[in-house]
Amino acid sequence: MTHCLNCGAERGADACESCGLNSIAAEFALRRRLLNRTAIFVLGALAFVAASVRYPPLELDGVLIFIGVLFFLTLGLAIVVERRALHHAEVEALKRVYYGLIPLPWLLGALLLGNGALDRSAARDEEARVVGKFAMAGALPSRRLVVTSWRDGHRIERIPVDRGEFDRSTPGDYVDIAVHDGLVGIPWVGGVSRR
Ligand SMILES: [Zn+2]
């Protein structure tokens, strides 16, 4: 006994008793749905990255690594489901896990956006010294100032900055980093000003 690839009902014969599709039609229906949901997921990941640029968390690198791992795990799962569907194998459980992961980047993006946009707390200025900087070109250009950390247990911070601030700063400069606590407790960087 397998489950219908289209509606998930248990199926004894080739044609599903619940939705009426035969196994070939059900396979196509599932693969079309997989493709649509994958598109929603990829858009969500882009929305998440956009949110992380607008209100950059202090721990931006960790946040981006997390979403990257989630991204590839989810797409890997989509590939497994699709391959199993091609062979008309059982996909019901994996499919549900996959569908459950689809809204995650949207929810995390909304969390990050709300954390910054709805944060009414005043920023506090943290004094730091620039010790280096690096920029990465590409689809998602990123510019960071490497500064001495004000937090216990941290030696340096990599502060995301815009192009103007990046160009103005040189190692040895003293800067003030405006840090907000964040509505849900994710500290984010409001800006950098020089002393
Ligand atoms: Zn069915």
mmCIF file of C-alpha atoms and ligand atoms in Angstrom:
data_model
loop_
_atom_site.group_PDB
_atom_site.id
_atom_site.type_symbol
_atom_site.label_atom_id
_atom_site.label_comp_id
_atom_site.label_asym_id
_atom_site.label_seq_id
_atom_site.Cartn_x
_atom_site.Cartn_y
_atom_site.Cartn_z
ATOM 1 C CA MET A 1 0.000 0.000 0.000
ATOM 2 C CA THR A 2 1.461 3.370 -1.036
ATOM 3 C CA HIS A 3 0.149 6.889 -0.786
ATOM 4 C CA CYS A 4 -1.127 8.859 -3.778
ATOM 5 C CA LEU A 5 1.577 11.316 -4.865
ATOM 6 C CA ASN A 6 -1.078 13.945 -5.509
ATOM 7 C CA CYS A 7 -3.431 13.898 -2.545
ATOM 8 C CA GLY A 8 -1.664 11.600 -0.078
ATOM 9 C CA ALA A 9 -4.597 9.169 0.258
ATOM 10 C CA GLU A 10 -3.749 5.488 0.565
ATOM 11 C CA ARG A 11 -3.922 3.870 -2.819
ATOM 12 C CA GLY A 12 -4.553 0.237 -3.723
ATOM 13 C CA ALA A 13 -5.092 0.509 -7.482
ATOM 14 C CA ASP A 14 -3.309 2.635 -10.106
ATOM 15 C CA ALA A 15 -6.074 5.236 -10.098
ATOM 16 C CA CYS A 16 -6.445 6.999 -6.752
ATOM 17 C CA GLU A 17 -9.888 6.484 -5.221
ATOM 18 C CA SER A 18 -9.740 9.864 -3.565
ATOM 19 C CA CYS A 19 -8.628 12.282 -6.319
ATOM 20 C CA GLY A 20 -9.052 10.069 -9.403
ATOM 21 C CA LEU A 21 -5.535 10.636 -10.783
ATOM 22 C CA ASN A 22 -3.519 7.672 -11.982
ATOM 23 C CA SER A 23 0.076 7.308 -10.812
ATOM 24 C CA ILE A 24 1.599 9.188 -13.804
ATOM 25 C CA ALA A 25 -0.786 12.152 -13.476
ATOM 26 C CA ALA A 26 -0.262 12.217 -9.709
ATOM 27 C CA GLU A 27 3.515 12.283 -10.211
ATOM 28 C CA PHE A 28 3.230 15.303 -12.523
ATOM 29 C CA ALA A 29 0.893 17.067 -10.119
ATOM 30 C CA LEU A 30 3.351 16.522 -7.264
ATOM 31 C CA ARG A 31 6.364 17.699 -9.251
ATOM 32 C CA ARG A 32 4.536 20.849 -10.365
ATOM 33 C CA ARG A 33 3.625 21.582 -6.739
ATOM 34 C CA LEU A 34 7.222 20.940 -5.624
ATOM 35 C CA LEU A 35 8.460 23.443 -8.189
ATOM 36 C CA ASN A 36 5.960 26.118 -7.095
ATOM 37 C CA ARG A 37 6.788 25.685 -3.425
ATOM 38 C CA THR A 38 10.500 25.702 -4.142
ATOM 39 C CA ALA A 39 10.042 29.059 -5.907
ATOM 40 C CA ILE A 40 8.239 30.410 -2.818
ATOM 41 C CA PHE A 41 11.073 29.113 -0.637
ATOM 42 C CA VAL A 42 13.813 30.707 -2.775
ATOM 43 C CA LEU A 43 11.949 34.036 -2.776
ATOM 44 C CA GLY A 44 11.689 33.749 1.010
ATOM 45 C CA ALA A 45 15.441 33.241 1.302
ATOM 46 C CA LEU A 46 16.003 36.391 -0.780
ATOM 47 C CA ALA A 47 13.519 38.300 1.389
ATOM 48 C CA PHE A 48 15.419 37.109 4.452
ATOM 49 C CA VAL A 49 18.723 38.365 3.078
ATOM 50 C CA ALA A 50 17.085 41.702 2.199
ATOM 51 C CA ALA A 51 15.809 41.985 5.781
ATOM 52 C CA SER A 52 19.279 41.203 7.119
ATOM 53 C CA VAL A 53 20.715 44.034 5.020
ATOM 54 C CA ARG A 54 18.085 46.540 6.187
ATOM 55 C CA TYR A 55 18.552 45.843 9.909
ATOM 56 C CA PRO A 56 21.890 44.028 10.057
ATOM 57 C CA PRO A 57 22.248 41.853 13.169
ATOM 58 C CA LEU A 58 25.501 42.185 15.046
ATOM 59 C CA GLU A 59 25.984 38.458 14.437
ATOM 60 C CA LEU A 60 25.291 38.775 10.711
ATOM 61 C CA ASP A 61 27.801 36.093 9.718
ATOM 62 C CA GLY A 62 26.254 33.498 12.009
ATOM 63 C CA VAL A 63 22.769 34.416 10.806
ATOM 64 C CA LEU A 64 23.776 34.099 7.142
ATOM 65 C CA ILE A 65 25.514 30.770 7.739
ATOM 66 C CA PHE A 66 22.386 29.471 9.450
ATOM 67 C CA ILE A 67 20.104 30.501 6.573
ATOM 68 C CA GLY A 68 22.613 29.104 4.054
ATOM 69 C CA VAL A 69 22.650 25.698 5.746
ATOM 70 C CA LEU A 70 18.839 25.739 5.936
ATOM 71 C CA PHE A 71 18.685 26.708 2.254
ATOM 72 C CA PHE A 72 20.820 23.820 1.009
ATOM 73 C CA LEU A 73 19.279 21.248 3.351
ATOM 74 C CA THR A 74 15.807 22.210 2.120
ATOM 75 C CA LEU A 75 16.759 22.149 -1.552
ATOM 76 C CA GLY A 76 18.515 18.814 -0.988
ATOM 77 C CA LEU A 77 15.314 17.447 0.524
ATOM 78 C CA ALA A 78 13.350 18.740 -2.506
ATOM 79 C CA ILE A 79 15.700 16.826 -4.793
ATOM 80 C CA VAL A 80 15.240 13.637 -2.764
ATOM 81 C CA VAL A 81 11.431 13.990 -2.872
ATOM 82 C CA GLU A 82 11.484 14.656 -6.601
ATOM 83 C CA ARG A 83 13.712 11.648 -7.343
ATOM 84 C CA ARG A 84 11.527 9.383 -5.250
ATOM 85 C CA ALA A 85 8.439 10.727 -7.032
ATOM 86 C CA LEU A 86 10.075 9.891 -10.381
ATOM 87 C CA HIS A 87 10.304 6.282 -9.238
ATOM 88 C CA HIS A 88 6.808 6.432 -7.748
ATOM 89 C CA ALA A 89 8.244 5.602 -4.346
ATOM 90 C CA GLU A 90 6.723 6.641 -1.033
ATOM 91 C CA VAL A 91 7.206 10.384 -0.384
ATOM 92 C CA GLU A 92 4.452 11.283 2.064
ATOM 93 C CA ALA A 93 6.564 11.858 5.204
ATOM 94 C CA LEU A 94 9.457 13.609 3.434
ATOM 95 C CA LYS A 95 6.988 15.768 1.527
ATOM 96 C CA ARG A 96 5.430 16.984 4.757
ATOM 97 C CA VAL A 97 8.814 17.857 6.228
ATOM 98 C CA TYR A 98 9.635 19.728 3.025
ATOM 99 C CA TYR A 99 6.363 21.652 2.988
ATOM 100 C CA GLY A 100 6.929 22.543 6.625
ATOM 101 C CA LEU A 101 10.307 24.120 5.787
ATOM 102 C CA ILE A 102 8.932 26.313 2.959
ATOM 103 C CA PRO A 103 7.620 29.209 5.118
ATOM 104 C CA LEU A 104 10.667 29.217 7.411
ATOM 105 C CA PRO A 105 12.806 31.841 5.588
ATOM 106 C CA TRP A 106 9.726 34.087 5.308
ATOM 107 C CA LEU A 107 9.054 33.779 9.041
ATOM 108 C CA LEU A 108 12.699 34.348 9.971
ATOM 109 C CA GLY A 109 12.870 37.321 7.587
ATOM 110 C CA ALA A 110 9.747 38.814 9.168
ATOM 111 C CA LEU A 111 11.291 38.230 12.604
ATOM 112 C CA LEU A 112 14.462 40.058 11.597
ATOM 113 C CA LEU A 113 12.501 42.896 9.992
ATOM 114 C CA GLY A 114 10.228 43.273 13.020
ATOM 115 C CA ASN A 115 13.243 43.081 15.331
ATOM 116 C CA GLY A 116 14.634 46.217 13.688
ATOM 117 C CA ALA A 117 11.623 48.101 12.303
ATOM 118 C CA LEU A 118 9.523 47.896 15.487
ATOM 119 C CA ASP A 119 12.438 48.439 17.845
ATOM 120 C CA ARG A 120 11.762 51.708 19.690
ATOM 121 C CA SER A 121 14.662 51.409 22.104
ATOM 122 C CA ALA A 122 17.376 54.055 21.896
ATOM 123 C CA ALA A 123 20.654 53.024 20.356
ATOM 124 C CA ARG A 124 23.690 52.966 22.591
ATOM 125 C CA ASP A 125 27.043 54.020 21.211
ATOM 126 C CA GLU A 126 29.845 51.549 21.624
ATOM 127 C CA GLU A 127 33.360 52.812 21.157
ATOM 128 C CA ALA A 128 35.565 50.695 18.947
ATOM 129 C CA ARG A 129 38.778 50.927 17.002
ATOM 130 C CA VAL A 130 38.931 49.867 13.370
ATOM 131 C CA VAL A 131 41.534 47.128 12.952
ATOM 132 C CA GLY A 132 40.736 46.080 9.401
ATOM 133 C CA LYS A 133 38.104 45.979 6.717
ATOM 134 C CA PHE A 134 37.050 43.738 3.899
ATOM 135 C CA ALA A 135 34.617 43.845 1.024
ATOM 136 C CA MET A 136 33.142 41.041 -1.002
ATOM 137 C CA ALA A 137 31.791 41.711 -4.472
ATOM 138 C CA GLY A 138 29.130 39.564 -6.080
ATOM 139 C CA ALA A 139 25.389 39.236 -6.176
ATOM 140 C CA LEU A 140 25.272 40.217 -2.506
ATOM 141 C CA PRO A 141 28.097 42.691 -2.006
ATOM 142 C CA SER A 142 29.076 43.034 1.621
ATOM 143 C CA ARG A 143 31.386 45.513 3.274
ATOM 144 C CA ARG A 144 32.567 45.035 6.813
ATOM 145 C CA LEU A 145 34.656 46.971 9.232
ATOM 146 C CA VAL A 146 36.602 44.758 11.563
ATOM 147 C CA VAL A 147 36.649 46.546 14.907
ATOM 148 C CA THR A 148 37.706 45.789 18.446
ATOM 149 C CA SER A 149 34.863 44.290 20.437
ATOM 150 C CA TRP A 150 33.185 45.819 23.475
ATOM 151 C CA ARG A 151 31.556 42.531 24.428
ATOM 152 C CA ASP A 152 32.915 40.050 26.911
ATOM 153 C CA GLY A 153 34.335 36.988 25.249
ATOM 154 C CA HIS A 154 34.592 38.640 21.838
ATOM 155 C CA ARG A 155 37.876 39.879 20.442
ATOM 156 C CA ILE A 156 36.563 41.559 17.287
ATOM 157 C CA GLU A 157 33.275 42.449 15.591
ATOM 158 C CA ARG A 158 32.604 42.491 11.884
ATOM 159 C CA ILE A 159 30.310 45.466 11.383
ATOM 160 C CA PRO A 160 28.314 45.705 8.144
ATOM 161 C CA VAL A 161 28.613 49.213 6.681
ATOM 162 C CA ASP A 162 27.617 51.039 3.512
ATOM 163 C CA ARG A 163 30.069 52.012 0.803
ATOM 164 C CA GLY A 164 30.562 55.590 2.037
ATOM 165 C CA GLU A 165 31.466 54.551 5.574
ATOM 166 C CA PHE A 166 33.619 51.744 4.235
ATOM 167 C CA ASP A 167 35.643 54.108 2.055
ATOM 168 C CA ARG A 168 36.034 56.708 4.825
ATOM 169 C CA SER A 169 37.352 54.285 7.429
ATOM 170 C CA THR A 170 40.941 53.235 7.755
ATOM 171 C CA PRO A 171 42.533 50.951 10.338
ATOM 172 C CA GLY A 172 43.376 52.884 13.489
ATOM 173 C CA ASP A 173 40.240 55.081 13.338
ATOM 174 C CA TYR A 174 38.080 55.332 16.425
ATOM 175 C CA VAL A 175 34.389 54.948 15.670
ATOM 176 C CA ASP A 176 31.098 54.820 17.528
ATOM 177 C CA ILE A 177 28.857 51.900 16.658
ATOM 178 C CA ALA A 178 25.161 52.544 17.262
ATOM 179 C CA VAL A 179 23.820 49.259 18.622
ATOM 180 C CA HIS A 180 20.125 48.591 19.202
ATOM 181 C CA ASP A 181 18.922 45.815 21.493
ATOM 182 C CA GLY A 182 16.277 44.635 19.024
ATOM 183 C CA LEU A 183 12.614 43.995 19.697
ATOM 184 C CA VAL A 184 13.102 40.242 20.089
ATOM 185 C CA GLY A 185 16.596 40.483 21.532
ATOM 186 C CA ILE A 186 18.689 40.239 18.376
ATOM 187 C CA PRO A 187 21.137 43.169 18.640
ATOM 188 C CA TRP A 188 21.489 45.061 15.361
ATOM 189 C CA VAL A 189 23.698 47.812 14.043
ATOM 190 C CA GLY A 190 22.036 51.171 13.376
ATOM 191 C CA GLY A 191 25.076 52.920 11.990
ATOM 192 C CA VAL A 192 28.692 53.885 12.422
ATOM 193 C CA SER A 193 29.960 57.383 13.126
ATOM 194 C CA ARG A 194 33.471 58.637 13.591
ATOM 195 C CA ARG A 195 34.723 60.246 16.739
HETATM 196 ZN ZN ZN B 1 -5.015 10.969 -4.872
#
